[in-house]
CSV table of C-alpha atoms and ligand atoms in Angstrom, one decimal:
chain,number,residue,atom,x,y,z
A,21,MET,CA,50.8,-8.7,19.9
A,22,ASN,CA,49.5,-5.7,18.5
A,23,LEU,CA,48.6,-4.7,14.8
A,24,GLN,CA,51.5,-2.9,14.2
A,25,GLU,CA,53.6,-5.7,15.0
A,26,ARG,CA,51.6,-8.5,13.4
A,27,ASP,CA,51.8,-6.5,10.2
A,28,LYS,CA,55.4,-7.2,10.1
A,29,LYS,CA,55.0,-11.0,9.5
A,30,HIS,CA,53.3,-10.8,6.0
A,31,LEU,CA,52.7,-7.6,4.5
A,32,TRP,CA,54.6,-5.7,1.9
A,33,HIS,CA,53.9,-2.1,1.7
A,34,PRO,CA,53.7,0.2,-1.2
A,35,LEU,CA,56.8,2.6,-1.9
A,36,THR,CA,58.7,1.1,1.0
A,37,GLN,CA,62.2,-0.1,1.8
A,38,HIS,CA,61.1,-2.1,4.6
A,39,LYS,CA,64.6,-2.6,6.1
A,40,THR,CA,64.8,1.1,7.0
A,41,HIS,CA,61.4,2.0,7.4
A,42,SER,CA,59.8,2.5,10.7
A,43,ASP,CA,56.7,0.4,11.5
A,44,HIS,CA,53.8,1.2,10.2
A,45,ILE,CA,50.8,2.9,12.2
A,46,ALA,CA,47.8,0.5,12.6
A,47,ILE,CA,44.6,3.0,11.8
A,48,THR,CA,41.5,1.1,13.5
A,49,LYS,CA,38.9,3.8,12.3
A,50,ALA,CA,38.4,6.8,10.6
A,51,LYS,CA,35.4,9.6,10.8
A,52,GLY,CA,35.2,13.0,8.8
A,53,ALA,CA,38.6,14.5,8.7
A,54,VAL,CA,40.3,12.2,11.6
A,55,LEU,CA,42.1,9.0,11.8
A,56,TYR,CA,42.3,6.8,14.9
A,57,ASP,CA,45.3,4.7,15.5
A,58,GLU,CA,45.0,1.2,18.0
A,59,ASN,CA,46.8,3.2,20.6
A,60,GLY,CA,43.8,5.8,20.7
A,61,HIS,CA,45.8,8.7,19.0
A,62,GLU,CA,44.3,10.8,16.6
A,63,TYR,CA,45.2,12.4,13.4
A,64,ILE,CA,43.8,14.8,11.3
A,65,ASP,CA,44.1,13.5,7.6
A,66,GLY,CA,45.6,16.7,6.1
A,67,ILE,CA,46.2,14.8,2.5
A,68,ALA,CA,42.9,13.0,2.7
A,69,SER,CA,44.4,10.0,2.4
A,70,TRP,CA,46.1,10.6,-0.7
A,71,TYR,CA,43.5,12.8,-2.5
A,72,THR,CA,40.6,10.1,-1.9
A,73,CYS,CA,38.4,10.8,0.9
A,74,VAL,CA,37.6,14.4,0.1
A,75,TYR,CA,34.1,14.3,1.5
A,76,GLY,CA,35.1,12.9,4.7
A,77,HIS,CA,36.0,9.1,5.8
A,78,CYS,CA,33.1,7.0,6.2
A,79,ASN,CA,30.6,9.5,4.8
A,80,PRO,CA,27.2,8.5,6.2
A,81,TYR,CA,25.5,9.5,2.6
A,82,ILE,CA,27.9,7.5,0.8
A,83,ILE,CA,27.6,4.6,2.8
A,84,GLU,CA,24.0,4.5,2.8
A,85,LYS,CA,24.0,4.8,-1.2
A,86,MET,CA,26.5,1.9,-1.2
A,87,ARG,CA,24.6,-0.3,1.4
A,88,SER,CA,21.3,0.0,-0.6
A,89,GLN,CA,23.4,-0.8,-3.8
A,90,MET,CA,25.1,-3.6,-2.4
A,91,GLU,CA,21.7,-5.4,-1.2
A,92,THR,CA,20.4,-4.8,-4.9
A,93,LEU,CA,23.3,-5.9,-7.1
A,94,ASP,CA,26.7,-6.3,-6.1
A,95,HIS,CA,28.2,-7.1,-9.5
A,96,VAL,CA,27.8,-8.3,-13.1
A,97,VAL,CA,30.2,-8.6,-16.0
A,98,PHE,CA,30.2,-5.4,-17.7
A,99,THR,CA,30.6,-6.5,-21.2
A,100,GLY,CA,27.1,-7.8,-22.4
A,101,PHE,CA,25.6,-6.2,-19.5
A,102,THR,CA,24.7,-3.2,-17.9
A,103,HIS,CA,23.2,-1.6,-14.8
A,104,ARG,CA,21.4,1.5,-13.3
A,105,PRO,CA,24.6,2.8,-11.2
A,106,ALA,CA,26.8,2.8,-14.3
A,107,ILE,CA,24.2,4.4,-16.4
A,108,GLU,CA,23.3,7.0,-13.7
A,109,LEU,CA,26.9,7.7,-13.2
A,110,SER,CA,27.7,8.2,-16.8
A,111,GLU,CA,25.1,10.8,-17.1
A,112,LYS,CA,25.7,12.6,-13.8
A,113,LEU,CA,29.5,12.8,-14.5
A,114,ILE,CA,29.2,13.6,-18.3
A,115,SER,CA,27.0,16.6,-17.0
A,116,ILE,CA,30.2,18.1,-14.8
A,117,LEU,CA,33.0,17.2,-17.2
A,118,PRO,CA,34.1,19.5,-19.8
A,119,GLU,CA,31.4,19.5,-22.6
A,120,ASN,CA,33.5,17.6,-25.2
A,121,GLN,CA,33.6,14.6,-23.3
A,122,GLU,CA,31.0,12.0,-24.5
A,123,LYS,CA,32.4,8.4,-23.5
A,124,LEU,CA,33.3,6.7,-20.6
A,125,PHE,CA,35.5,3.6,-19.9
A,126,PHE,CA,35.9,1.9,-16.6
A,127,SER,CA,39.1,0.6,-14.9
A,128,ASP,CA,40.4,0.0,-11.5
A,129,ASN,CA,43.0,2.8,-10.4
A,130,GLY,CA,44.8,6.0,-11.9
A,131,SER,CA,47.5,4.0,-13.5
A,132,THR,CA,45.2,1.5,-15.4
A,133,ALA,CA,43.1,4.6,-16.3
A,134,ILE,CA,46.3,6.2,-17.8
A,135,ASP,CA,46.9,2.9,-19.5
A,136,VAL,CA,43.7,2.8,-21.3
A,137,ALA,CA,44.4,6.7,-22.2
A,138,ILE,CA,47.6,5.7,-24.0
A,139,LYS,CA,46.0,2.4,-25.6
A,140,MET,CA,43.0,4.6,-26.9
A,141,ALA,CA,45.5,6.8,-28.4
A,142,LEU,CA,47.7,4.5,-30.1
A,143,GLN,CA,44.9,2.5,-31.4
A,144,TYR,CA,43.2,5.9,-32.3
A,145,HIS,CA,46.0,6.7,-34.9
A,146,TYR,CA,46.2,2.7,-35.8
A,147,ASN,CA,42.3,2.9,-36.4
A,148,ASN,CA,42.9,5.7,-39.0
A,149,ASN,CA,45.4,4.1,-40.7
A,150,GLU,CA,48.4,6.1,-39.0
A,151,LYS,CA,51.2,4.6,-37.4
A,152,ARG,CA,52.2,6.8,-34.5
A,153,GLY,CA,53.9,5.7,-31.3
A,154,LYS,CA,55.8,8.2,-29.6
A,155,ILE,CA,54.3,9.8,-26.3
A,156,ILE,CA,55.0,13.3,-25.2
A,157,ALA,CA,55.1,14.0,-21.6
A,158,LEU,CA,55.9,17.0,-19.2
A,159,GLU,CA,59.2,16.6,-17.1
A,160,ASN,CA,58.5,15.7,-13.8
A,161,GLY,CA,54.9,14.5,-14.4
A,162,PHE,CA,53.8,11.3,-12.4
A,163,HIS,CA,50.9,9.1,-13.8
A,164,GLY,CA,51.1,5.7,-12.1
A,165,ASP,CA,53.2,2.6,-11.6
A,166,THR,CA,52.0,0.3,-14.2
A,167,PHE,CA,54.1,0.1,-17.2
A,168,GLY,CA,52.5,2.3,-19.4
A,169,ALA,CA,51.8,5.0,-16.7
A,170,MET,CA,55.4,4.3,-15.5
A,171,SER,CA,56.8,4.9,-18.7
A,172,VAL,CA,55.2,8.4,-19.4
A,173,SER,CA,56.1,9.5,-15.8
A,174,GLY,CA,59.2,11.8,-15.6
A,175,LEU,CA,59.7,11.3,-11.8
A,176,SER,CA,62.0,8.3,-12.6
A,177,VAL,CA,64.4,8.0,-9.7
A,178,TYR,CA,63.4,4.5,-8.6
A,179,ASN,CA,62.6,3.2,-11.7
A,180,GLY,CA,65.9,2.1,-12.8
A,181,PRO,CA,65.4,-1.8,-13.2
A,182,PHE,CA,62.6,-1.0,-15.7
A,183,GLU,CA,63.7,1.9,-18.1
A,184,GLU,CA,65.0,0.0,-21.0
A,185,PHE,CA,61.5,-1.7,-21.4
A,186,PHE,CA,59.5,1.3,-21.4
A,187,ILE,CA,57.5,2.5,-24.4
A,188,ASP,CA,58.7,5.4,-26.6
A,189,VAL,CA,58.4,8.8,-24.6
A,190,SER,CA,60.0,12.1,-25.1
A,191,ARG,CA,59.7,15.0,-22.5
A,192,ILE,CA,59.2,18.7,-22.3
A,193,PRO,CA,59.5,21.1,-19.8
A,194,VAL,CA,56.4,22.7,-18.0
A,195,PRO,CA,55.7,25.9,-20.0
A,196,ASN,CA,56.1,29.0,-17.9
A,197,SER,CA,56.3,32.7,-18.9
A,198,THR,CA,59.8,32.6,-19.3
A,199,ASN,CA,60.4,29.3,-21.4
A,200,LEU,CA,57.2,29.3,-23.2
A,201,THR,CA,58.6,29.9,-26.8
A,202,GLU,CA,61.4,27.0,-26.5
A,203,VAL,CA,59.2,24.7,-25.2
A,204,LYS,CA,56.5,25.5,-28.0
A,205,GLU,CA,59.3,25.0,-30.6
A,206,GLN,CA,60.6,21.9,-28.8
A,207,PHE,CA,57.2,20.5,-29.0
A,208,ILE,CA,56.7,21.5,-32.6
A,209,LYS,CA,60.0,19.9,-33.6
A,210,LEU,CA,59.2,16.6,-32.1
A,211,ILE,CA,55.7,16.6,-33.9
A,212,LYS,CA,57.7,17.2,-36.8
A,213,GLU,CA,60.1,14.6,-36.7
A,214,GLU,CA,58.6,12.0,-35.2
A,215,LYS,CA,55.4,10.2,-35.2
A,216,VAL,CA,53.8,11.6,-31.9
A,217,ALA,CA,50.7,10.0,-31.0
A,218,ALA,CA,49.7,11.7,-27.7
A,219,PHE,CA,50.6,14.4,-25.6
A,220,VAL,CA,49.6,13.6,-21.5
A,221,TYR,CA,49.9,16.0,-18.7
A,222,GLU,CA,48.6,16.9,-15.5
A,223,PRO,CA,46.8,20.1,-15.8
A,224,LEU,CA,47.8,23.0,-13.5
A,225,VAL,CA,49.0,21.1,-10.7
A,226,GLN,CA,51.8,18.1,-10.8
A,227,GLY,CA,51.1,16.2,-7.5
A,228,ALA,CA,53.9,14.0,-7.2
A,229,ALA,CA,56.5,16.4,-8.4
A,230,ALA,CA,55.5,18.2,-5.0
A,231,MET,CA,52.5,20.0,-6.0
A,232,GLN,CA,54.2,22.1,-8.8
A,233,MET,CA,51.8,24.5,-10.5
A,234,HIS,CA,51.6,26.0,-13.7
A,235,GLU,CA,49.2,28.7,-15.1
A,236,ALA,CA,46.4,27.6,-17.7
A,237,LYS,CA,47.4,30.2,-20.4
A,238,HIS,CA,50.8,28.5,-20.7
A,239,ILE,CA,49.8,24.8,-20.9
A,240,ASN,CA,47.1,26.0,-23.6
A,241,GLU,CA,49.5,27.1,-25.8
A,242,ILE,CA,50.8,23.4,-26.1
A,243,LEU,CA,47.4,21.9,-26.1
A,244,LYS,CA,46.5,24.3,-29.2
A,245,ILE,CA,49.6,22.8,-30.9
A,246,ALA,CA,48.8,19.5,-30.1
A,247,GLN,CA,45.0,19.8,-31.3
A,248,GLU,CA,46.3,21.5,-34.6
A,249,ASN,CA,48.4,18.1,-35.4
A,250,ASN,CA,45.9,15.7,-34.5
A,251,VAL,CA,48.0,14.5,-31.5
A,252,VAL,CA,45.7,13.1,-28.7
A,253,THR,CA,45.6,15.2,-25.5
A,254,ILE,CA,45.5,13.1,-22.4
A,255,ALA,CA,44.6,15.1,-19.3
A,256,ASP,CA,45.6,13.2,-16.2
A,257,GLU,CA,43.0,14.5,-13.7
A,258,VAL,CA,43.5,11.7,-11.1
A,259,MET,CA,44.6,13.8,-8.4
A,260,THR,CA,43.3,17.3,-9.6
A,261,GLY,CA,39.6,16.2,-10.3
A,262,PHE,CA,36.7,16.7,-8.4
A,263,GLY,CA,37.2,20.1,-6.8
A,264,LYS,CA,40.5,20.0,-5.9
A,265,THR,CA,41.6,23.1,-7.8
A,266,GLY,CA,38.6,25.0,-7.1
A,267,LYS,CA,36.5,23.9,-10.0
A,268,ASN,CA,35.1,20.6,-10.7
A,269,PHE,CA,38.1,19.6,-12.9
A,270,ALA,CA,41.5,21.7,-13.6
A,271,SER,CA,40.8,21.5,-17.2
A,272,ASP,CA,37.8,23.9,-16.6
A,273,TYR,CA,40.3,26.7,-16.3
A,274,ILE,CA,42.3,25.9,-19.6
A,275,GLU,CA,40.3,26.9,-22.7
A,276,THR,CA,41.6,23.9,-24.8
A,277,LYS,CA,39.8,20.6,-23.6
A,278,PRO,CA,41.4,17.4,-23.7
A,279,ASN,CA,40.5,14.6,-26.1
A,280,ILE,CA,40.8,12.2,-23.2
A,281,MET,CA,40.5,12.4,-19.2
A,282,CYS,CA,41.7,10.2,-16.6
A,283,LEU,CA,39.9,10.1,-13.1
A,284,SER,CA,40.5,8.3,-10.2
A,285,LYS,CA,41.1,9.0,-6.4
A,286,ALA,CA,38.3,11.2,-5.2
A,287,LEU,CA,36.1,9.8,-8.1
A,288,SER,CA,35.2,6.8,-5.6
A,289,ALA,CA,35.3,9.0,-2.7
A,290,GLY,CA,37.9,6.9,-1.1
A,291,MET,CA,35.6,4.0,-0.4
A,292,VAL,CA,36.7,1.3,-3.2
A,293,PRO,CA,38.9,1.7,-5.9
A,294,MET,CA,37.6,2.7,-9.3
A,295,ALA,CA,38.9,4.8,-12.5
A,296,ILE,CA,37.7,6.1,-15.5
A,297,THR,CA,38.8,7.0,-18.7
A,298,SER,CA,36.7,9.7,-20.7
A,299,CYS,CA,37.1,10.6,-24.0
A,300,SER,CA,35.5,12.9,-26.6
A,301,GLN,CA,33.1,11.5,-29.5
A,302,LYS,CA,36.0,12.0,-32.1
A,303,ILE,CA,38.2,9.2,-30.3
A,304,TYR,CA,35.3,6.9,-30.0
A,305,ASN,CA,34.4,7.5,-33.6
A,306,ALA,CA,37.7,5.9,-34.4
A,307,PHE,CA,36.8,2.8,-32.8
A,308,TYR,CA,33.1,2.6,-34.0
A,309,ALA,CA,32.8,0.6,-37.1
A,310,ASP,CA,31.9,-2.7,-38.9
A,311,ASP,CA,35.1,-4.4,-38.4
A,312,ILE,CA,35.7,-6.1,-35.0
A,313,GLN,CA,39.4,-5.5,-34.8
A,314,LYS,CA,38.7,-1.7,-34.8
A,315,GLY,CA,36.9,-2.2,-31.3
A,316,PHE,CA,39.0,-1.6,-27.8
A,317,PHE,CA,39.7,-4.9,-26.7
A,318,HIS,CA,40.7,-4.0,-23.3
A,319,GLY,CA,38.9,-4.8,-20.1
A,320,HIS,CA,39.2,-5.6,-16.1
A,321,THR,CA,37.2,-8.0,-14.3
A,322,TYR,CA,35.7,-5.3,-12.0
A,323,SER,CA,34.9,-2.9,-14.7
A,324,GLY,CA,32.1,-0.5,-13.7
A,325,ASN,CA,31.5,-2.4,-10.4
A,326,PRO,CA,27.9,-1.4,-9.2
A,327,ILE,CA,29.2,-0.5,-5.8
A,328,ALA,CA,31.8,1.5,-7.0
A,329,CYS,CA,29.7,3.4,-9.2
A,330,SER,CA,27.1,4.1,-6.3
A,331,ALA,CA,30.2,5.4,-4.1
A,332,ALA,CA,31.0,7.8,-7.2
A,333,LEU,CA,27.5,9.0,-8.0
A,334,ALA,CA,26.8,9.8,-4.4
A,335,GLY,CA,30.4,11.7,-4.3
A,336,ILE,CA,29.5,13.9,-7.0
A,337,GLU,CA,26.2,14.5,-5.4
A,338,LEU,CA,28.1,16.0,-2.8
A,339,LEU,CA,30.4,18.0,-4.7
A,340,VAL,CA,28.0,19.9,-6.5
A,341,SER,CA,25.8,20.4,-3.0
A,342,ASP,CA,25.7,24.0,-1.6
A,343,GLU,CA,27.2,22.6,1.5
A,344,ILE,CA,30.4,21.2,-0.2
A,345,GLN,CA,30.8,24.2,-2.8
A,346,GLN,CA,30.7,26.8,0.4
A,347,ASN,CA,32.9,24.2,2.3
A,348,LEU,CA,35.5,24.5,-0.8
A,349,VAL,CA,35.5,28.5,-0.6
A,350,ARG,CA,35.8,28.4,3.0
A,351,ILE,CA,38.8,26.2,3.0
A,352,GLN,CA,40.4,28.1,-0.1
A,353,GLN,CA,40.2,31.6,1.8
A,354,SER,CA,41.6,29.9,5.0
A,355,HIS,CA,44.4,28.6,3.2
A,356,GLU,CA,44.7,31.9,1.9
A,357,ARG,CA,45.1,33.9,5.0
A,358,PHE,CA,47.7,31.4,6.3
A,359,ASN,CA,49.8,31.5,2.9
A,360,GLU,CA,49.8,35.5,3.7
A,361,GLU,CA,51.4,34.8,7.0
A,362,ILE,CA,53.8,31.8,6.4
A,363,LYS,CA,55.5,32.9,3.4
A,364,HIS,CA,57.4,35.5,5.5
A,365,HIS,CA,58.6,32.7,7.8
A,366,PRO,CA,62.6,32.6,7.4
A,367,LYS,CA,62.6,29.0,6.5
A,368,VAL,CA,60.0,29.2,4.0
A,369,ALA,CA,61.6,29.6,0.6
A,370,SER,CA,58.2,29.9,-1.5
A,371,THR,CA,54.6,29.0,-1.1
A,372,ARG,CA,51.7,28.3,-3.5
A,373,GLN,CA,48.0,27.7,-3.8
A,374,GLN,CA,45.5,26.4,-6.1
A,375,GLY,CA,42.2,25.8,-4.8
A,376,GLN,CA,42.2,23.3,-1.8
A,377,ILE,CA,45.9,22.7,-2.4
A,378,PHE,CA,48.4,24.6,-0.6
A,379,ALA,CA,52.3,23.9,-0.5
A,380,LEU,CA,55.1,25.5,0.8
A,381,ASP,CA,58.9,24.8,0.2
A,382,LEU,CA,61.3,24.7,2.9
A,383,ASN,CA,64.7,26.6,2.2
A,384,ILE,CA,66.6,23.2,3.1
A,385,GLN,CA,67.6,20.4,0.9
A,386,MET,CA,66.1,17.4,1.6
A,387,GLU,CA,65.9,13.5,-0.3
A,388,ARG,CA,62.6,12.7,-1.3
A,389,TYR,CA,62.7,9.8,1.1
A,390,GLY,CA,65.4,10.9,3.5
A,391,ASN,CA,65.9,11.1,7.2
A,392,LEU,CA,65.0,14.9,7.5
A,393,ARG,CA,61.6,14.3,5.2
A,394,ASP,CA,61.1,11.4,7.7
A,395,GLN,CA,61.6,13.8,10.7
A,396,LEU,CA,59.3,16.2,9.5
A,397,PHE,CA,56.4,13.5,9.1
A,398,GLN,CA,57.1,12.2,12.7
A,399,SER,CA,56.8,15.8,14.0
A,400,PHE,CA,53.4,16.3,12.6
A,401,MET,CA,52.2,12.9,13.6
A,402,LYS,CA,53.3,13.6,17.1
A,403,LYS,CA,51.1,16.9,16.8
A,404,GLY,CA,47.9,15.0,15.7
A,405,VAL,CA,48.2,16.1,11.7
A,406,CYS,CA,48.7,13.7,9.0
A,407,LEU,CA,51.0,15.4,6.7
A,408,ARG,CA,53.3,13.8,4.1
A,409,PRO,CA,56.0,16.0,2.8
A,410,LEU,CA,57.6,15.4,-0.6
A,411,GLY,CA,61.3,16.3,-0.2
A,412,ASN,CA,61.4,19.7,1.3
A,413,THR,CA,57.9,20.9,0.3
A,414,ILE,CA,55.1,20.4,2.9
A,415,TYR,CA,51.6,20.7,1.3
A,416,ILE,CA,48.0,20.6,2.4
A,417,LEU,CA,45.1,19.0,0.7
A,418,ALA,CA,42.5,18.1,3.4
A,419,PRO,CA,39.2,16.6,3.1
A,420,TYR,CA,36.5,19.4,2.3
A,421,ILE,CA,34.5,18.9,5.5
A,422,THR,CA,37.7,19.9,7.5
A,423,THR,CA,36.4,22.3,10.5
A,424,ASP,CA,38.2,25.7,10.8
A,425,LEU,CA,39.4,24.2,14.1
A,426,GLN,CA,41.0,21.3,12.5
A,427,LEU,CA,42.6,23.8,9.9
A,428,GLN,CA,44.2,25.9,12.6
A,429,LYS,CA,45.8,22.7,14.1
A,430,ILE,CA,47.2,21.6,10.8
A,431,TYR,CA,48.4,25.2,10.4
A,432,GLN,CA,49.9,25.3,14.0
A,433,ALA,CA,51.6,21.8,13.4
A,434,ILE,CA,53.3,23.3,10.4
A,435,ARG,CA,54.4,26.6,12.2
A,436,GLU,CA,55.8,24.6,15.4
A,437,THR,CA,57.4,22.1,13.0
A,438,ILE,CA,59.4,24.4,11.2
A,439,ASN,CA,60.2,26.6,14.0
A,440,GLU,CA,61.8,23.3,15.5
A,441,LEU,CA,64.0,22.7,12.3
B,19,LIG,C1,48.0,8.8,-8.0
B,19,LIG,C2,48.1,9.2,-9.4
B,19,LIG,C3,48.3,8.3,-10.3
B,19,LIG,C4,48.1,6.7,-10.1
B,19,LIG,O1,47.1,6.2,-9.6
B,19,LIG,P1,46.8,5.0,-8.6
B,19,LIG,O2,45.4,4.8,-8.3
B,19,LIG,O3,48.0,5.3,-7.4
B,19,LIG,O4,47.4,4.0,-9.8
B,19,LIG,C5,48.2,8.5,-11.7
B,19,LIG,N1,48.3,10.2,-11.7
B,19,LIG,C6,48.2,11.0,-11.0
B,19,LIG,C7,48.4,12.4,-11.3
B,19,LIG,C8,48.2,10.6,-9.5
B,19,LIG,O5,48.0,11.6,-8.6
């Protein structure tokens, strides 16, 4: 039996209806921007394996740093103990985060980073003797699948069984040039009428909402109002962080900096899971007291795992290197040229781009996980390119080391696939 067959016996895959889903493709190795399956087929990883492996798969520099860390210290409890990889990572990460970020709290994935942020925001008010319980989020936001993260996510098509158990959330539309005044009014009204603890948003690009983009100046208006009203702002940069939008963080484009930031995915370069919730001194200060109960009693077994920290540290070293910075410009410009061409295609309704993220909408209606969407996916895979359309949106977010030739192969697969529609 091959791997694909053996998979079916005991494995339950994420986001999958196994009865209707086709067999899972067994990947046996990966190098740079390429995935290899058990039948010897190659696929260019056009989505960097869910936006994680941005410095390329099995990057030798990161491997070397992790190997040396593994031989020195594998893991130690992060309560009562500390270690060099976490300390060095904290210094390095704080040096590239927006200037108001001061403290880092570790967890394991994007969803837990959001849950930590929500708990921090709620306890921030609680510790300041204010009972605030309402969270405001953007429509169509996605923040993860644990309970807190799922509650604030607006993309709730599959959340039916859980909705009545959610925490208290209200949603506002994503502000744009036409609705800005109304959205601001709605936001102010919510703050006046309810005890609003926090506002959570994906800055500039809403990933799971099919790479929907908004302008920095519009979201900034909302953040200013939040700040004036002591509503804790939580930037979910799980997807946008570490160069995706052209700068290190999407928040770098926005004047008002968040009180709290959530980081994961590319943070640990696709090597091992890790997440960080960072916050400003103002948030931290609300927990810093003689009273033990004012502390933040949240923790995960693998908090601050030294090997994950070493991967993250190596990743940031690569991110700020001249080589990767030049690659970011090269890929961005390459996408811009492709955009100029493909936006005129009769089957393309619209296109958009922010840094490394390019997306196009087809002028065909499709279900998010429907048949036509699956056909598109199969067609790309047949052409040796891994792209996972979100409904009728095709997007590219390739590793930063993707070569020009590989980029051309991705574009060609898109051209051919939509011509066949
Ligand atoms: C992926 C993602 C999450 C959830 O992260 P997980 O590691 O899958 O739990 C949260 N927010 C955003 C914006 C994401 O893209």
